[in-house]
Short mmCIF file of N, CA, C and O in Angstrom, two decimals:
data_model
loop_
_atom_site.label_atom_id
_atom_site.label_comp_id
_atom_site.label_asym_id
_atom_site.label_seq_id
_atom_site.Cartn_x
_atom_site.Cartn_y
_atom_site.Cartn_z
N UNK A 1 11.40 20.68 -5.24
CA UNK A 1 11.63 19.37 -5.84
C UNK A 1 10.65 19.20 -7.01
O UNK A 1 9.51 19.64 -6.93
N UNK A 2 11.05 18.61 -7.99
CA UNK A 2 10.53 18.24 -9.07
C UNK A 2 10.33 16.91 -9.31
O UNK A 2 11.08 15.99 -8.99
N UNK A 3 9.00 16.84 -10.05
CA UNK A 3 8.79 15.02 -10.05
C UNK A 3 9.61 14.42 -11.84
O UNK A 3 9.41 14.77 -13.01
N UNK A 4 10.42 13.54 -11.26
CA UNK A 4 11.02 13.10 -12.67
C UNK A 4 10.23 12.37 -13.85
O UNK A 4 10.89 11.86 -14.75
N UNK A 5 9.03 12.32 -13.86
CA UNK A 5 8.43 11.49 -14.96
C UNK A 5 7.46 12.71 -15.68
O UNK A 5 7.25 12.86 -16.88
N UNK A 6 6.76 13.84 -14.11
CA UNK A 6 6.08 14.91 -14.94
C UNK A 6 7.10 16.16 -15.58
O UNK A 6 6.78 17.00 -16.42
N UNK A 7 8.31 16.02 -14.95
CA UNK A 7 9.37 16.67 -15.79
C UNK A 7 9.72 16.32 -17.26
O UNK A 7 9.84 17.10 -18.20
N UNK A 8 9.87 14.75 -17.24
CA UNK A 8 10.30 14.29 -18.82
C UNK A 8 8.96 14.55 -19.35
O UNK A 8 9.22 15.07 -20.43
N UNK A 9 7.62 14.50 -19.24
CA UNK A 9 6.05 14.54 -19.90
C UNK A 9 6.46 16.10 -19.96
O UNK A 9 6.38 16.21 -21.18
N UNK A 10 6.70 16.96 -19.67
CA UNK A 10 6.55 18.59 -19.99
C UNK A 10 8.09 19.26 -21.06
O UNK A 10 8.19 19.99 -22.05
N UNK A 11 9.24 18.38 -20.03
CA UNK A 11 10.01 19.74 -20.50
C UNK A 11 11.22 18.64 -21.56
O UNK A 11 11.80 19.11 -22.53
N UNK A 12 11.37 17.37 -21.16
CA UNK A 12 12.47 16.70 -22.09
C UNK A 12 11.98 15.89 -23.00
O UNK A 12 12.78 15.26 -23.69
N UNK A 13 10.66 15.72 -23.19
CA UNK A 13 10.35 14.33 -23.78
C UNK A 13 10.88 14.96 -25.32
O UNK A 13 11.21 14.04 -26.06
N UNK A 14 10.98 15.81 -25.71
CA UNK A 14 11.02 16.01 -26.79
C UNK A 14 12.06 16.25 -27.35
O UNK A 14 12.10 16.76 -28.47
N UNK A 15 13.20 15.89 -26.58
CA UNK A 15 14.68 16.41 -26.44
C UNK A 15 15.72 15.18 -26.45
O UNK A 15 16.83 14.93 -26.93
N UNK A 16 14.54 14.41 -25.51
CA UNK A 16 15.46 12.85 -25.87
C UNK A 16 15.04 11.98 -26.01
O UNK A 16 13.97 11.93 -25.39
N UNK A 17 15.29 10.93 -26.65
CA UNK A 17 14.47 9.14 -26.75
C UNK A 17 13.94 8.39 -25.86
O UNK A 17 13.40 7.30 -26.05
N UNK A 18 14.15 9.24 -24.34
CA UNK A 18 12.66 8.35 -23.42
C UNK A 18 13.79 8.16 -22.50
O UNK A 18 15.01 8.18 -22.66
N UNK A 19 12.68 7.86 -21.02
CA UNK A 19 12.59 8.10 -19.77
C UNK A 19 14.17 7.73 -19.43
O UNK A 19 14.83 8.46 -18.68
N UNK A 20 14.83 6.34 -20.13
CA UNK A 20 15.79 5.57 -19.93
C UNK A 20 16.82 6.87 -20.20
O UNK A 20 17.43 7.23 -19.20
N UNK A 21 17.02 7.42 -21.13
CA UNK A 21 17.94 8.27 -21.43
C UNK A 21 18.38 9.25 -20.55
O UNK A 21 19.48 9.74 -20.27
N UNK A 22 16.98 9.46 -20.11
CA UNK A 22 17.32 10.77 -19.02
C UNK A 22 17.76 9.75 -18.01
O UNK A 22 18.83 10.20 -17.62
N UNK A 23 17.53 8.65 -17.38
CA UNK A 23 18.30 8.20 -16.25
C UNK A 23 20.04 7.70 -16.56
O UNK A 23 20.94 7.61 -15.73
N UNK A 24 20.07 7.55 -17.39
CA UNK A 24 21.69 7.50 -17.75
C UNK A 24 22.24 9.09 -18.14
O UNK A 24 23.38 9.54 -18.04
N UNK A 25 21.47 9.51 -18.42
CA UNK A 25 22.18 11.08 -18.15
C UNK A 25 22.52 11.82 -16.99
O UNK A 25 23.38 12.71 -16.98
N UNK A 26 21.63 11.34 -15.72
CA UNK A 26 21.51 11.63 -14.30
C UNK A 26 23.03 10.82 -14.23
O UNK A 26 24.12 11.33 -13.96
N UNK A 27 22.69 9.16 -14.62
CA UNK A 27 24.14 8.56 -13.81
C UNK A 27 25.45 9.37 -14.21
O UNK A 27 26.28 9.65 -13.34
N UNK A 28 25.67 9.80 -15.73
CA UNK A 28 27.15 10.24 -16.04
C UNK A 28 27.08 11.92 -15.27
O UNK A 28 28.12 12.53 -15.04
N UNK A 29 25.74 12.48 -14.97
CA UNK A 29 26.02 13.24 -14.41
C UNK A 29 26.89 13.53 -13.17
O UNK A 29 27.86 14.27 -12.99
N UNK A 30 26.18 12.65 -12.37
CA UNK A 30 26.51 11.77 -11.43
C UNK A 30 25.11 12.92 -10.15
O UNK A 30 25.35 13.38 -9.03
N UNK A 31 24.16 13.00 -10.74
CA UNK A 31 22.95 12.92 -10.07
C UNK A 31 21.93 11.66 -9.30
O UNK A 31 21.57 10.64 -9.90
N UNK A 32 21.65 11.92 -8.12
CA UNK A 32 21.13 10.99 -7.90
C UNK A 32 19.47 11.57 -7.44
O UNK A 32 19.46 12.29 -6.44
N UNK A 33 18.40 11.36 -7.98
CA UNK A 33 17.21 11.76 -8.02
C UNK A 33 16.83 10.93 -6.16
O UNK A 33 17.47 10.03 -5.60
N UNK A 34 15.68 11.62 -5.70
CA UNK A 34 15.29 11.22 -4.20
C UNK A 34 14.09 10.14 -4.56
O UNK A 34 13.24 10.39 -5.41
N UNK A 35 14.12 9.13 -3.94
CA UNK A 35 13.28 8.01 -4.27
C UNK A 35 11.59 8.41 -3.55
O UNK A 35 11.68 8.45 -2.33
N UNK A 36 10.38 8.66 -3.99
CA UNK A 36 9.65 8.91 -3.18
C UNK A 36 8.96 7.52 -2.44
O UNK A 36 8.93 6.34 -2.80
N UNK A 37 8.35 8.33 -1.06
CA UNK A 37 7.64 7.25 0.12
C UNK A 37 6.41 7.29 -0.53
O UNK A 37 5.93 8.12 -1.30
N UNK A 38 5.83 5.90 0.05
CA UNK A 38 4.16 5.58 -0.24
C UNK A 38 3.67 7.19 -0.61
O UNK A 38 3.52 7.64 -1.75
N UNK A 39 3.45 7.97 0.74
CA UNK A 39 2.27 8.90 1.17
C UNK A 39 3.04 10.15 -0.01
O UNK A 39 2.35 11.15 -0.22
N UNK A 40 4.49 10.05 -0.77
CA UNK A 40 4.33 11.22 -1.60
C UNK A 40 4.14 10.77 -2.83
O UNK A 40 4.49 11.58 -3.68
N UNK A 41 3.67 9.68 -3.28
CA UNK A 41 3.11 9.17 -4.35
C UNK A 41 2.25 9.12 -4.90
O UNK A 41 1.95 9.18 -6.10
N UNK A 42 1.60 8.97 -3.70
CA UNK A 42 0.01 9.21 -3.25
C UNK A 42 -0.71 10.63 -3.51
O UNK A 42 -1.79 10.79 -4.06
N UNK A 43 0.25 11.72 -2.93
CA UNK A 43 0.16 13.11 -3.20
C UNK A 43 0.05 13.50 -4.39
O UNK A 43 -0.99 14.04 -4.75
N UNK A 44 1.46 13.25 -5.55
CA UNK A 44 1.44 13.21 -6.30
C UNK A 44 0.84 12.71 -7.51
O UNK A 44 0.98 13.22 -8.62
N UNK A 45 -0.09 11.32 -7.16
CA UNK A 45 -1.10 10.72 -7.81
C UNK A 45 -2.24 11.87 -7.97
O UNK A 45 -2.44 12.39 -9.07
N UNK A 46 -2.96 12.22 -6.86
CA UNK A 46 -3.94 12.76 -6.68
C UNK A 46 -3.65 14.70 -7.28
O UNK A 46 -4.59 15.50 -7.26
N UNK A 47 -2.43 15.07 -7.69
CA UNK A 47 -2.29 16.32 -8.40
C UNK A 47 -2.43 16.23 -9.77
O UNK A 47 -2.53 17.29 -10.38
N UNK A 48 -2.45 14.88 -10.55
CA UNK A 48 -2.17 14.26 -11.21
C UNK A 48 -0.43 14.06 -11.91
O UNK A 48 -0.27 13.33 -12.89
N UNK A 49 0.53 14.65 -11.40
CA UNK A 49 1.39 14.51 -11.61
C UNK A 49 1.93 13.08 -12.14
O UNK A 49 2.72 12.87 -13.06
N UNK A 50 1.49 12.46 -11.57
CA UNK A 50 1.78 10.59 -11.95
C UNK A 50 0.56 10.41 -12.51
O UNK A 50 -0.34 11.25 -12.50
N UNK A 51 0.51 9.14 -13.10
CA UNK A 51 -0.49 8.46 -13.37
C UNK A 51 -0.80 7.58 -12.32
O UNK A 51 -0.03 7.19 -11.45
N UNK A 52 -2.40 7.18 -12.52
CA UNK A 52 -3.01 6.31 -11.68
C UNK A 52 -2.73 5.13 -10.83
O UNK A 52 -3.05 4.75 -9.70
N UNK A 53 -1.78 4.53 -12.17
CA UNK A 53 -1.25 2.93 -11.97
C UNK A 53 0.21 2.95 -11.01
O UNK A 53 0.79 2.00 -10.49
N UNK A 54 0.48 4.10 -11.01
CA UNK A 54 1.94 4.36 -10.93
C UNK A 54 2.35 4.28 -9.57
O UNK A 54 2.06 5.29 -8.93
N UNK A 55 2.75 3.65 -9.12
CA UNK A 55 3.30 3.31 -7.77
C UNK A 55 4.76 3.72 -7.03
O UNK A 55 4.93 3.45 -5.84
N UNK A 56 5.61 4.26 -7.68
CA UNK A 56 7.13 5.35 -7.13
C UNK A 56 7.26 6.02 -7.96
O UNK A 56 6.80 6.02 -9.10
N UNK A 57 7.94 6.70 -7.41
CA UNK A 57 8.30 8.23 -8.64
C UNK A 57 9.77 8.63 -7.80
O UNK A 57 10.01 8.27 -6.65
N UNK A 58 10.59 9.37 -8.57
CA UNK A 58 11.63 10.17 -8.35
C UNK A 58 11.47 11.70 -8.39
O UNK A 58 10.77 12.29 -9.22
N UNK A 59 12.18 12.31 -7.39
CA UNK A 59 12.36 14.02 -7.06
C UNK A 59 13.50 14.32 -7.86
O UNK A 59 14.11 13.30 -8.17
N UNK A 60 13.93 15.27 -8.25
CA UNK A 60 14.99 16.22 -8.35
C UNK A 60 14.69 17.80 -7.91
O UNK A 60 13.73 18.55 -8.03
N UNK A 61 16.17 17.93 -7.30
CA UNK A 61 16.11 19.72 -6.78
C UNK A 61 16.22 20.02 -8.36
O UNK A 61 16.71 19.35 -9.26
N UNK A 62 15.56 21.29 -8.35
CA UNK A 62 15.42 22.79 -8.83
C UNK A 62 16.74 22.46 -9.72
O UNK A 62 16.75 21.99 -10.86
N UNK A 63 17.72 22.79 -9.02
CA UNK A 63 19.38 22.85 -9.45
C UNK A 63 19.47 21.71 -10.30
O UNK A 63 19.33 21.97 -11.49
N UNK A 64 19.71 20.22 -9.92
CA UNK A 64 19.60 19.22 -10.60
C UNK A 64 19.08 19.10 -12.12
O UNK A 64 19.63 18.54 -13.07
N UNK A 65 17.67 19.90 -12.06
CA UNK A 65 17.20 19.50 -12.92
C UNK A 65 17.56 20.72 -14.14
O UNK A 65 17.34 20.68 -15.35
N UNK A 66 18.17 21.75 -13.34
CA UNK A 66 18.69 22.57 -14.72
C UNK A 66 19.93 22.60 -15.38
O UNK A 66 20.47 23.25 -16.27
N UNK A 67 20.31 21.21 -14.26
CA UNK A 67 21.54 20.99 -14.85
C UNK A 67 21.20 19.90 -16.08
O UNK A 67 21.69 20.01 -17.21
N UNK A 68 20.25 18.82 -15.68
CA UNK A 68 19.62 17.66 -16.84
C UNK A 68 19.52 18.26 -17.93
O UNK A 68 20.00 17.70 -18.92
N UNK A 69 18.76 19.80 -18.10
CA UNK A 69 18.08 20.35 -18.96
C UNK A 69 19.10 20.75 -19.86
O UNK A 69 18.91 20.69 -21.08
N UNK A 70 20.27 21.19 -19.35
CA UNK A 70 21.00 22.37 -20.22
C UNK A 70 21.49 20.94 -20.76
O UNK A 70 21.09 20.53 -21.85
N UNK A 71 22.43 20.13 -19.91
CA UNK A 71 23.18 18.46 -20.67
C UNK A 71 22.09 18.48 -22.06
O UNK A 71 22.41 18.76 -23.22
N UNK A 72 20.57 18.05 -21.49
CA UNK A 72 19.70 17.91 -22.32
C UNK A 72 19.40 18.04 -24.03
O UNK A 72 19.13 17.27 -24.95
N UNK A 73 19.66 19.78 -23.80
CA UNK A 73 19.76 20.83 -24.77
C UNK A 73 21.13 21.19 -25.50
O UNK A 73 21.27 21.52 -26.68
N UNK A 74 21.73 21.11 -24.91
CA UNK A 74 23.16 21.18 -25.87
C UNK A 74 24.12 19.90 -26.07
O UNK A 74 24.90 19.78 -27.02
N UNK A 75 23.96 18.96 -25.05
CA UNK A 75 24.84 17.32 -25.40
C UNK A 75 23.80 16.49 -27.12
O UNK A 75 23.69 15.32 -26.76
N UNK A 76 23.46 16.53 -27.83
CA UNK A 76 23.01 16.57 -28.80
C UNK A 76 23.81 15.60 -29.77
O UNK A 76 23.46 15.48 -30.95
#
């Protein structure tokens, strides 16, 4: 699983106009990202994956997200 905000900070930010975009790209995908609990937020805080302030985050599988990527890279 992949975290959806340190995914757009590494591999899309530069591909599309921000966080919003990639979540309407998930919807027409028809992806639905895994909502994380307190304690994997927490996890993820402390890898720094999230930021400090940041209180939920979203997963995507592996698969999912190379499907975002390719949409990403060639829907243009």
């Amino acid at each position: 699983m992949l975290c959806l905000p340190q995914a757009f900070e590494l591999f899309l930010k530069h591909l599309v106009g921000g966080l919003h975009t990639v979540y309407t790209k998930l919807k027409r995908l028809d992806i639905v990202p895994l909502v994380c609990n307190v304690e994997q937020v927490r996890i993820l805080r402390g890898l720094g994956a999230i930021q400090p302030g940041v209180n939920r985050c979203k997963l995507l599988s592996c698969k999912d997200f190379d499907i975002l990527y390719r949409d990403c890279t060639t829907a243009r």
